[in-house]
């Protein structure tokens, strides 16, 4: 007899009741969570920011190498990252799932456990959603809500000439983590007896499977008294995100190649795959770090921060958006990141 529970044995409402058992509310703005026709939120005098993201099996994730708990965590983290990029504090999420019959109740509980851990980490309330059947695998849709003081939201369209260009953390690791996982998947398909060769690659694999939204930096910037002049999260590669800011702010940019932050494991893995690490940084994506601009006057506040790197400056639009090599040559940056419709 199977130790797993089929979805049809519980039905939609039974599954929802089962999954909501461990949901705990943390925010005073959440008046009513799961259990009625809609949630009730009372934000007070703050502005509400809303972002939504959809993850589709075999398009955005591959369960051959992506554990369901990690997937649940990532589904929440990538939405929190969008809220962070607005300089807002995440407060609630709603989650909708389309589930195929091959999934069990226990599998969905594993997915929700990852979501619960992320909600606990980011102090977010899961307040509702929907479930339905799918004929083509698993689809996860998460909508995140956040709060920001009036006038404090940070847009992509407000960078100014002479602003500093800054990034959090390091870049390129998530892309190389994906290359490793894809390589090991192909090796497994060719020989199911083979053992994955991932020793010493925990960092880059973790960057792909379980990224973190940089809410810590949002809080630290407030403590430093730094209000970014523009901001975006790095989901599609540094080049693509910088072009978004420059296009919407009608400015140019100069990014210095030798200032790009990269982890040693990322460099080693790039060498193993014979890929230029700069290509991974500029075009790889899924790092979910923050790219932001700040006033030149904030330089002293930012220059010694251990997790923020100043990589360039905003220029006049007539100068273009360029990557400047150590020898001083400028190369136009082009968007070559993730294409959702390729």
mmCIF file of C-alpha atoms in Angstrom:
data_model
loop_
_atom_site.group_PDB
_atom_site.id
_atom_site.type_symbol
_atom_site.label_atom_id
_atom_site.label_comp_id
_atom_site.label_asym_id
_atom_site.label_seq_id
_atom_site.Cartn_x
_atom_site.Cartn_y
_atom_site.Cartn_z
ATOM 1 C CA UNK A 1 0.000 0.000 0.000
ATOM 2 C CA UNK A 2 1.354 3.441 -0.947
ATOM 3 C CA UNK A 3 2.580 5.693 1.878
ATOM 4 C CA UNK A 4 1.681 8.763 -0.175
ATOM 5 C CA UNK A 5 -1.694 10.488 -0.384
ATOM 6 C CA UNK A 6 -3.237 11.211 -3.775
ATOM 7 C CA UNK A 7 -4.561 14.710 -4.384
ATOM 8 C CA UNK A 8 -8.017 13.483 -5.400
ATOM 9 C CA UNK A 9 -8.438 11.709 -2.048
ATOM 10 C CA UNK A 10 -8.433 15.110 -0.313
ATOM 11 C CA UNK A 11 -9.942 17.362 -2.949
ATOM 12 C CA UNK A 12 -9.158 21.069 -3.374
ATOM 13 C CA UNK A 13 -10.508 22.293 -0.043
ATOM 14 C CA UNK A 14 -9.054 19.387 1.880
ATOM 15 C CA UNK A 15 -5.647 20.143 0.362
ATOM 16 C CA UNK A 16 -5.955 23.831 1.248
ATOM 17 C CA UNK A 17 -6.905 22.973 4.848
ATOM 18 C CA UNK A 18 -3.949 20.581 5.049
ATOM 19 C CA UNK A 19 -1.468 23.108 3.668
ATOM 20 C CA UNK A 20 -2.676 26.015 5.816
ATOM 21 C CA UNK A 21 -2.216 24.128 9.094
ATOM 22 C CA UNK A 22 1.293 25.521 9.583
ATOM 23 C CA UNK A 23 0.652 29.048 8.291
ATOM 24 C CA UNK A 24 1.235 31.677 10.981
ATOM 25 C CA UNK A 25 0.437 35.389 10.636
ATOM 26 C CA UNK A 26 3.147 37.877 11.614
ATOM 27 C CA UNK A 27 2.092 41.336 10.397
ATOM 28 C CA UNK A 28 -0.374 43.674 12.149
ATOM 29 C CA UNK A 29 -1.583 44.803 8.704
ATOM 30 C CA UNK A 30 -2.990 41.290 8.120
ATOM 31 C CA UNK A 31 -6.527 41.372 9.502
ATOM 32 C CA UNK A 32 -7.759 38.114 7.932
ATOM 33 C CA UNK A 33 -5.732 35.404 6.202
ATOM 34 C CA UNK A 34 -6.656 32.075 4.586
ATOM 35 C CA UNK A 35 -10.178 30.763 5.116
ATOM 36 C CA UNK A 36 -12.658 33.183 3.581
ATOM 37 C CA UNK A 37 -13.453 34.445 0.069
ATOM 38 C CA UNK A 38 -10.640 36.988 0.336
ATOM 39 C CA UNK A 39 -7.972 38.168 2.749
ATOM 40 C CA UNK A 40 -8.296 41.502 4.564
ATOM 41 C CA UNK A 41 -5.313 43.845 4.822
ATOM 42 C CA UNK A 42 -5.238 47.165 6.668
ATOM 43 C CA UNK A 43 -2.060 49.031 5.641
ATOM 44 C CA UNK A 44 -2.618 52.303 7.484
ATOM 45 C CA UNK A 45 -1.018 55.387 5.931
ATOM 46 C CA UNK A 46 1.593 53.592 3.820
ATOM 47 C CA UNK A 47 1.559 52.877 0.105
ATOM 48 C CA UNK A 48 1.068 49.305 -1.118
ATOM 49 C CA UNK A 49 3.420 47.785 -3.705
ATOM 50 C CA UNK A 50 2.397 44.636 -5.567
ATOM 51 C CA UNK A 51 4.410 42.218 -7.685
ATOM 52 C CA UNK A 52 3.600 38.832 -9.189
ATOM 53 C CA UNK A 53 5.732 36.085 -10.653
ATOM 54 C CA UNK A 54 4.961 32.753 -12.288
ATOM 55 C CA UNK A 55 7.162 29.655 -12.275
ATOM 56 C CA UNK A 56 6.380 26.879 -14.767
ATOM 57 C CA UNK A 57 7.799 23.374 -14.682
ATOM 58 C CA UNK A 58 10.374 22.700 -17.410
ATOM 59 C CA UNK A 59 10.489 26.401 -18.264
ATOM 60 C CA UNK A 60 11.634 28.029 -15.010
ATOM 61 C CA UNK A 61 12.549 24.962 -12.983
ATOM 62 C CA UNK A 62 13.504 21.322 -13.497
ATOM 63 C CA UNK A 63 12.512 18.913 -10.745
ATOM 64 C CA UNK A 64 15.225 16.499 -11.866
ATOM 65 C CA UNK A 65 17.608 18.550 -9.759
ATOM 66 C CA UNK A 66 15.439 21.098 -7.926
ATOM 67 C CA UNK A 67 14.062 19.855 -4.562
ATOM 68 C CA UNK A 68 10.468 20.901 -3.925
ATOM 69 C CA UNK A 69 11.366 22.565 -0.608
ATOM 70 C CA UNK A 70 14.006 24.701 -2.353
ATOM 71 C CA UNK A 71 11.517 25.507 -5.115
ATOM 72 C CA UNK A 72 8.950 26.699 -2.574
ATOM 73 C CA UNK A 73 11.530 28.904 -0.895
ATOM 74 C CA UNK A 74 12.715 30.323 -4.218
ATOM 75 C CA UNK A 75 9.144 31.058 -5.363
ATOM 76 C CA UNK A 76 8.706 33.344 -2.365
ATOM 77 C CA UNK A 77 12.230 34.820 -2.437
ATOM 78 C CA UNK A 78 12.071 35.993 -6.050
ATOM 79 C CA UNK A 79 8.853 37.888 -5.323
ATOM 80 C CA UNK A 80 10.238 39.400 -2.130
ATOM 81 C CA UNK A 81 13.218 40.521 -4.233
ATOM 82 C CA UNK A 82 10.878 42.576 -6.435
ATOM 83 C CA UNK A 83 9.394 44.212 -3.347
ATOM 84 C CA UNK A 84 12.893 44.948 -2.041
ATOM 85 C CA UNK A 85 13.771 46.566 -5.366
ATOM 86 C CA UNK A 86 11.023 49.135 -4.704
ATOM 87 C CA UNK A 87 12.604 49.957 -1.314
ATOM 88 C CA UNK A 88 9.538 48.437 0.336
ATOM 89 C CA UNK A 89 8.984 45.917 3.137
ATOM 90 C CA UNK A 90 7.148 42.713 2.109
ATOM 91 C CA UNK A 91 4.082 41.925 4.191
ATOM 92 C CA UNK A 92 1.795 39.381 2.488
ATOM 93 C CA UNK A 93 1.787 36.845 -0.349
ATOM 94 C CA UNK A 94 -0.900 34.854 -2.116
ATOM 95 C CA UNK A 95 0.033 31.582 -3.809
ATOM 96 C CA UNK A 96 -1.795 29.834 -6.644
ATOM 97 C CA UNK A 97 -0.896 26.358 -7.846
ATOM 98 C CA UNK A 98 -1.821 24.327 -10.918
ATOM 99 C CA UNK A 99 -0.962 20.714 -10.063
ATOM 100 C CA UNK A 100 -0.865 17.626 -12.248
ATOM 101 C CA UNK A 101 -2.160 14.279 -10.997
ATOM 102 C CA UNK A 102 1.357 12.803 -10.614
ATOM 103 C CA UNK A 103 1.960 14.954 -7.525
ATOM 104 C CA UNK A 104 1.019 13.694 -4.085
ATOM 105 C CA UNK A 105 -0.246 15.588 -1.059
ATOM 106 C CA UNK A 106 3.120 14.980 0.596
ATOM 107 C CA UNK A 107 4.907 16.592 -2.360
ATOM 108 C CA UNK A 108 2.751 19.701 -1.997
ATOM 109 C CA UNK A 109 3.457 19.767 1.730
ATOM 110 C CA UNK A 110 7.180 19.739 0.919
ATOM 111 C CA UNK A 111 6.703 22.654 -1.476
ATOM 112 C CA UNK A 112 4.719 24.583 1.136
ATOM 113 C CA UNK A 113 7.331 23.868 3.802
ATOM 114 C CA UNK A 114 9.843 25.761 1.660
ATOM 115 C CA UNK A 115 7.358 28.608 1.305
ATOM 116 C CA UNK A 116 6.737 28.596 5.055
ATOM 117 C CA UNK A 117 10.469 28.859 5.774
ATOM 118 C CA UNK A 118 10.785 31.787 3.357
ATOM 119 C CA UNK A 119 7.759 33.526 4.890
ATOM 120 C CA UNK A 120 9.291 33.080 8.337
ATOM 121 C CA UNK A 121 12.647 34.429 7.149
ATOM 122 C CA UNK A 122 11.209 37.491 5.410
ATOM 123 C CA UNK A 123 8.406 38.021 7.966
ATOM 124 C CA UNK A 124 5.693 37.657 5.335
ATOM 125 C CA UNK A 125 2.147 36.356 5.800
ATOM 126 C CA UNK A 126 0.714 33.797 3.364
ATOM 127 C CA UNK A 127 -2.908 34.973 3.213
ATOM 128 C CA UNK A 128 -4.538 33.067 0.366
ATOM 129 C CA UNK A 129 -4.416 31.799 -3.194
ATOM 130 C CA UNK A 130 -5.962 29.119 -5.360
ATOM 131 C CA UNK A 131 -5.372 25.553 -6.502
ATOM 132 C CA UNK A 132 -6.450 23.895 -9.715
ATOM 133 C CA UNK A 133 -5.502 20.914 -11.863
ATOM 134 C CA UNK A 134 -2.871 20.986 -14.589
ATOM 135 C CA UNK A 135 -2.305 18.728 -17.575
ATOM 136 C CA UNK A 136 1.308 19.793 -18.034
ATOM 137 C CA UNK A 137 3.159 19.686 -14.738
ATOM 138 C CA UNK A 138 3.389 22.182 -11.906
ATOM 139 C CA UNK A 139 2.687 25.911 -12.200
ATOM 140 C CA UNK A 140 3.326 28.258 -9.262
ATOM 141 C CA UNK A 141 2.070 31.837 -9.218
ATOM 142 C CA UNK A 142 3.008 34.067 -6.294
ATOM 143 C CA UNK A 143 1.780 37.608 -5.761
ATOM 144 C CA UNK A 144 3.608 39.630 -3.122
ATOM 145 C CA UNK A 145 2.440 42.777 -1.367
ATOM 146 C CA UNK A 146 4.602 45.216 0.513
ATOM 147 C CA UNK A 147 4.479 48.570 2.271
ATOM 148 C CA UNK A 148 6.524 51.702 1.803
ATOM 149 C CA UNK A 149 6.238 55.178 3.284
ATOM 150 C CA UNK A 150 4.719 57.718 0.929
ATOM 151 C CA UNK A 151 7.420 59.255 -1.234
ATOM 152 C CA UNK A 152 10.011 56.584 -0.308
ATOM 153 C CA UNK A 153 9.445 54.058 -3.117
ATOM 154 C CA UNK A 154 12.426 53.751 -5.456
ATOM 155 C CA UNK A 155 11.742 53.471 -9.205
ATOM 156 C CA UNK A 156 13.823 52.458 -12.220
ATOM 157 C CA UNK A 157 13.219 55.826 -13.862
ATOM 158 C CA UNK A 158 14.894 58.248 -11.447
ATOM 159 C CA UNK A 159 18.669 57.783 -11.874
ATOM 160 C CA UNK A 160 20.603 61.035 -12.369
ATOM 161 C CA UNK A 161 23.852 61.879 -14.180
ATOM 162 C CA UNK A 162 26.885 61.444 -11.871
ATOM 163 C CA UNK A 163 25.074 58.985 -9.612
ATOM 164 C CA UNK A 164 27.081 56.023 -8.337
ATOM 165 C CA UNK A 165 26.138 52.597 -9.739
ATOM 166 C CA UNK A 166 26.149 49.923 -7.018
ATOM 167 C CA UNK A 167 25.423 46.213 -6.716
ATOM 168 C CA UNK A 168 24.962 43.962 -3.710
ATOM 169 C CA UNK A 169 26.731 40.649 -3.191
ATOM 170 C CA UNK A 170 28.449 38.955 -6.113
ATOM 171 C CA UNK A 171 27.244 38.019 -9.570
ATOM 172 C CA UNK A 172 27.341 35.172 -12.082
ATOM 173 C CA UNK A 173 27.116 32.311 -9.597
ATOM 174 C CA UNK A 174 23.499 31.319 -10.241
ATOM 175 C CA UNK A 175 24.084 30.934 -13.979
ATOM 176 C CA UNK A 176 27.092 28.678 -13.439
ATOM 177 C CA UNK A 177 25.166 26.701 -10.827
ATOM 178 C CA UNK A 178 22.573 26.000 -13.500
ATOM 179 C CA UNK A 179 25.271 24.892 -15.966
ATOM 180 C CA UNK A 180 26.578 22.416 -13.392
ATOM 181 C CA UNK A 181 23.134 21.027 -12.646
ATOM 182 C CA UNK A 182 22.290 20.678 -16.342
ATOM 183 C CA UNK A 183 25.597 18.873 -16.947
ATOM 184 C CA UNK A 184 24.946 16.417 -14.144
ATOM 185 C CA UNK A 185 21.389 15.846 -15.362
ATOM 186 C CA UNK A 186 22.684 14.858 -18.804
ATOM 187 C CA UNK A 187 25.263 12.543 -17.216
ATOM 188 C CA UNK A 188 22.503 10.911 -15.146
ATOM 189 C CA UNK A 189 20.249 10.447 -18.181
ATOM 190 C CA UNK A 190 23.140 8.781 -20.028
ATOM 191 C CA UNK A 191 24.001 6.567 -17.051
ATOM 192 C CA UNK A 192 21.586 6.427 -14.073
ATOM 193 C CA UNK A 193 24.331 4.785 -12.007
ATOM 194 C CA UNK A 194 26.590 7.820 -12.244
ATOM 195 C CA UNK A 195 27.171 9.959 -9.150
ATOM 196 C CA UNK A 196 26.834 13.761 -9.450
ATOM 197 C CA UNK A 197 30.130 15.668 -9.491
ATOM 198 C CA UNK A 198 29.174 18.664 -7.362
ATOM 199 C CA UNK A 199 31.795 18.469 -4.629
ATOM 200 C CA UNK A 200 33.166 21.900 -3.787
ATOM 201 C CA UNK A 201 30.355 23.589 -5.758
ATOM 202 C CA UNK A 202 27.904 24.221 -2.926
ATOM 203 C CA UNK A 203 27.983 27.980 -3.322
ATOM 204 C CA UNK A 204 27.126 28.265 -7.025
ATOM 205 C CA UNK A 205 24.562 25.441 -6.850
ATOM 206 C CA UNK A 206 22.931 27.144 -3.865
ATOM 207 C CA UNK A 207 22.828 30.442 -5.759
ATOM 208 C CA UNK A 208 20.694 28.724 -8.401
ATOM 209 C CA UNK A 209 18.481 26.516 -6.247
ATOM 210 C CA UNK A 210 17.875 28.775 -3.253
ATOM 211 C CA UNK A 211 18.565 32.459 -3.873
ATOM 212 C CA UNK A 212 17.994 35.048 -1.172
ATOM 213 C CA UNK A 213 16.196 38.371 -1.571
ATOM 214 C CA UNK A 214 18.386 41.196 -0.259
ATOM 215 C CA UNK A 215 16.027 42.625 2.325
ATOM 216 C CA UNK A 216 19.021 42.857 4.664
ATOM 217 C CA UNK A 217 20.560 45.523 2.424
ATOM 218 C CA UNK A 218 17.295 47.480 2.262
ATOM 219 C CA UNK A 219 17.315 47.734 6.047
ATOM 220 C CA UNK A 220 21.033 48.593 6.115
ATOM 221 C CA UNK A 221 20.634 51.378 3.553
ATOM 222 C CA UNK A 222 17.973 52.937 5.768
ATOM 223 C CA UNK A 223 20.344 52.720 8.739
ATOM 224 C CA UNK A 224 23.117 54.363 6.692
ATOM 225 C CA UNK A 225 20.805 57.169 5.633
ATOM 226 C CA UNK A 226 21.183 56.252 1.954
ATOM 227 C CA UNK A 227 18.090 56.556 -0.226
ATOM 228 C CA UNK A 228 18.788 55.003 -3.662
ATOM 229 C CA UNK A 229 17.963 57.196 -6.635
ATOM 230 C CA UNK A 230 16.887 54.164 -8.688
ATOM 231 C CA UNK A 231 16.839 50.406 -8.146
ATOM 232 C CA UNK A 232 16.077 47.044 -9.763
ATOM 233 C CA UNK A 233 16.716 43.429 -8.816
ATOM 234 C CA UNK A 234 19.038 41.344 -10.968
ATOM 235 C CA UNK A 235 16.910 38.522 -12.344
ATOM 236 C CA UNK A 236 17.858 38.669 -16.034
ATOM 237 C CA UNK A 237 21.547 39.616 -15.828
ATOM 238 C CA UNK A 238 23.374 42.816 -14.895
ATOM 239 C CA UNK A 239 23.477 44.087 -18.492
ATOM 240 C CA UNK A 240 19.739 43.772 -19.037
ATOM 241 C CA UNK A 241 18.858 45.384 -15.694
ATOM 242 C CA UNK A 242 21.270 48.294 -16.197
ATOM 243 C CA UNK A 243 19.736 48.955 -19.603
ATOM 244 C CA UNK A 244 16.274 49.044 -17.990
ATOM 245 C CA UNK A 245 17.399 51.735 -15.553
ATOM 246 C CA UNK A 246 19.200 53.747 -18.236
ATOM 247 C CA UNK A 247 16.332 53.519 -20.720
ATOM 248 C CA UNK A 248 13.667 54.515 -18.207
ATOM 249 C CA UNK A 249 15.852 57.232 -16.618
ATOM 250 C CA UNK A 250 17.056 58.492 -20.031
ATOM 251 C CA UNK A 251 20.710 58.349 -19.007
ATOM 252 C CA UNK A 252 23.891 56.505 -19.951
ATOM 253 C CA UNK A 253 26.285 54.502 -17.791
ATOM 254 C CA UNK A 254 29.906 53.481 -17.470
ATOM 255 C CA UNK A 255 30.520 50.195 -15.622
ATOM 256 C CA UNK A 256 34.114 49.226 -14.875
ATOM 257 C CA UNK A 257 34.894 45.589 -15.595
ATOM 258 C CA UNK A 258 37.534 45.318 -12.892
ATOM 259 C CA UNK A 259 34.993 46.425 -10.267
ATOM 260 C CA UNK A 260 32.456 43.651 -10.971
ATOM 261 C CA UNK A 261 32.051 41.506 -7.818
ATOM 262 C CA UNK A 262 32.530 37.774 -8.362
ATOM 263 C CA UNK A 263 33.089 34.842 -5.999
ATOM 264 C CA UNK A 264 36.179 32.645 -6.418
ATOM 265 C CA UNK A 265 34.017 29.524 -6.851
ATOM 266 C CA UNK A 266 32.216 31.295 -9.695
ATOM 267 C CA UNK A 267 35.571 32.074 -11.344
ATOM 268 C CA UNK A 268 36.766 28.485 -10.929
ATOM 269 C CA UNK A 269 33.538 27.061 -12.357
ATOM 270 C CA UNK A 270 33.606 29.482 -15.303
ATOM 271 C CA UNK A 271 37.134 28.308 -16.080
ATOM 272 C CA UNK A 272 35.980 24.681 -15.884
ATOM 273 C CA UNK A 273 33.227 25.377 -18.429
ATOM 274 C CA UNK A 274 35.504 27.628 -20.504
ATOM 275 C CA UNK A 275 33.039 30.516 -20.166
ATOM 276 C CA UNK A 276 34.116 34.124 -19.724
ATOM 277 C CA UNK A 277 33.022 35.054 -16.163
ATOM 278 C CA UNK A 278 32.150 38.565 -17.380
ATOM 279 C CA UNK A 279 29.598 36.971 -19.720
ATOM 280 C CA UNK A 280 28.065 35.139 -16.742
ATOM 281 C CA UNK A 281 27.902 38.368 -14.725
ATOM 282 C CA UNK A 282 26.452 40.532 -17.477
ATOM 283 C CA UNK A 283 24.041 38.046 -19.044
ATOM 284 C CA UNK A 284 23.548 35.081 -16.683
ATOM 285 C CA UNK A 285 20.737 36.232 -14.418
ATOM 286 C CA UNK A 286 18.952 34.717 -11.400
ATOM 287 C CA UNK A 287 21.389 36.179 -8.872
ATOM 288 C CA UNK A 288 18.571 38.267 -7.303
ATOM 289 C CA UNK A 289 21.038 40.836 -6.042
ATOM 290 C CA UNK A 290 20.119 44.528 -6.124
ATOM 291 C CA UNK A 291 21.396 47.016 -8.693
ATOM 292 C CA UNK A 292 20.914 50.574 -7.505
ATOM 293 C CA UNK A 293 22.149 54.090 -8.044
ATOM 294 C CA UNK A 294 22.977 56.579 -5.300
ATOM 295 C CA UNK A 295 23.991 60.196 -5.038
ATOM 296 C CA UNK A 296 27.713 60.932 -5.289
ATOM 297 C CA UNK A 297 27.447 62.520 -1.842
ATOM 298 C CA UNK A 298 26.708 59.044 -0.399
ATOM 299 C CA UNK A 299 30.081 57.641 -1.520
ATOM 300 C CA UNK A 300 31.646 57.700 1.964
ATOM 301 C CA UNK A 301 28.624 55.896 3.437
ATOM 302 C CA UNK A 302 28.831 53.102 0.852
ATOM 303 C CA UNK A 303 32.524 52.645 0.058
ATOM 304 C CA UNK A 304 33.332 50.382 3.030
ATOM 305 C CA UNK A 305 30.136 48.340 3.108
ATOM 306 C CA UNK A 306 31.219 44.668 2.930
ATOM 307 C CA UNK A 307 28.318 43.626 0.710
ATOM 308 C CA UNK A 308 27.928 46.609 -1.626
ATOM 309 C CA UNK A 309 30.263 47.315 -4.534
ATOM 310 C CA UNK A 310 30.413 50.593 -6.449
ATOM 311 C CA UNK A 311 30.892 49.457 -10.055
ATOM 312 C CA UNK A 312 30.486 52.629 -12.093
ATOM 313 C CA UNK A 313 28.667 55.893 -12.636
ATOM 314 C CA UNK A 314 25.658 57.264 -14.468
ATOM 315 C CA UNK A 315 26.569 59.394 -17.483
ATOM 316 C CA UNK A 316 24.727 61.501 -20.026
ATOM 317 C CA UNK A 317 22.521 59.502 -22.372
ATOM 318 C CA UNK A 318 24.640 60.628 -25.347
ATOM 319 C CA UNK A 319 27.584 58.605 -23.989
ATOM 320 C CA UNK A 320 25.679 55.292 -24.150
ATOM 321 C CA UNK A 321 25.730 52.364 -21.741
ATOM 322 C CA UNK A 322 29.223 50.886 -21.678
ATOM 323 C CA UNK A 323 31.423 48.303 -20.020
ATOM 324 C CA UNK A 324 34.892 49.795 -19.591
ATOM 325 C CA UNK A 325 37.824 47.348 -19.651
ATOM 326 C CA UNK A 326 40.913 47.748 -17.421
ATOM 327 C CA UNK A 327 42.758 49.143 -20.451
ATOM 328 C CA UNK A 328 40.125 51.879 -20.826
ATOM 329 C CA UNK A 329 38.262 50.537 -23.857
ATOM 330 C CA UNK A 330 34.481 51.032 -23.764
ATOM 331 C CA UNK A 331 32.165 48.353 -25.150
ATOM 332 C CA UNK A 332 28.440 48.941 -25.566
ATOM 333 C CA UNK A 333 26.356 46.791 -23.209
ATOM 334 C CA UNK A 334 23.617 44.811 -24.913
ATOM 335 C CA UNK A 335 20.778 42.883 -23.292
ATOM 336 C CA UNK A 336 21.458 39.174 -23.733
ATOM 337 C CA UNK A 337 19.780 37.847 -20.610
ATOM 338 C CA UNK A 338 16.743 35.609 -20.254
ATOM 339 C CA UNK A 339 14.201 35.815 -23.059
ATOM 340 C CA UNK A 340 10.827 34.674 -21.716
ATOM 341 C CA UNK A 341 9.476 33.892 -25.186
ATOM 342 C CA UNK A 342 12.531 32.322 -26.860
#
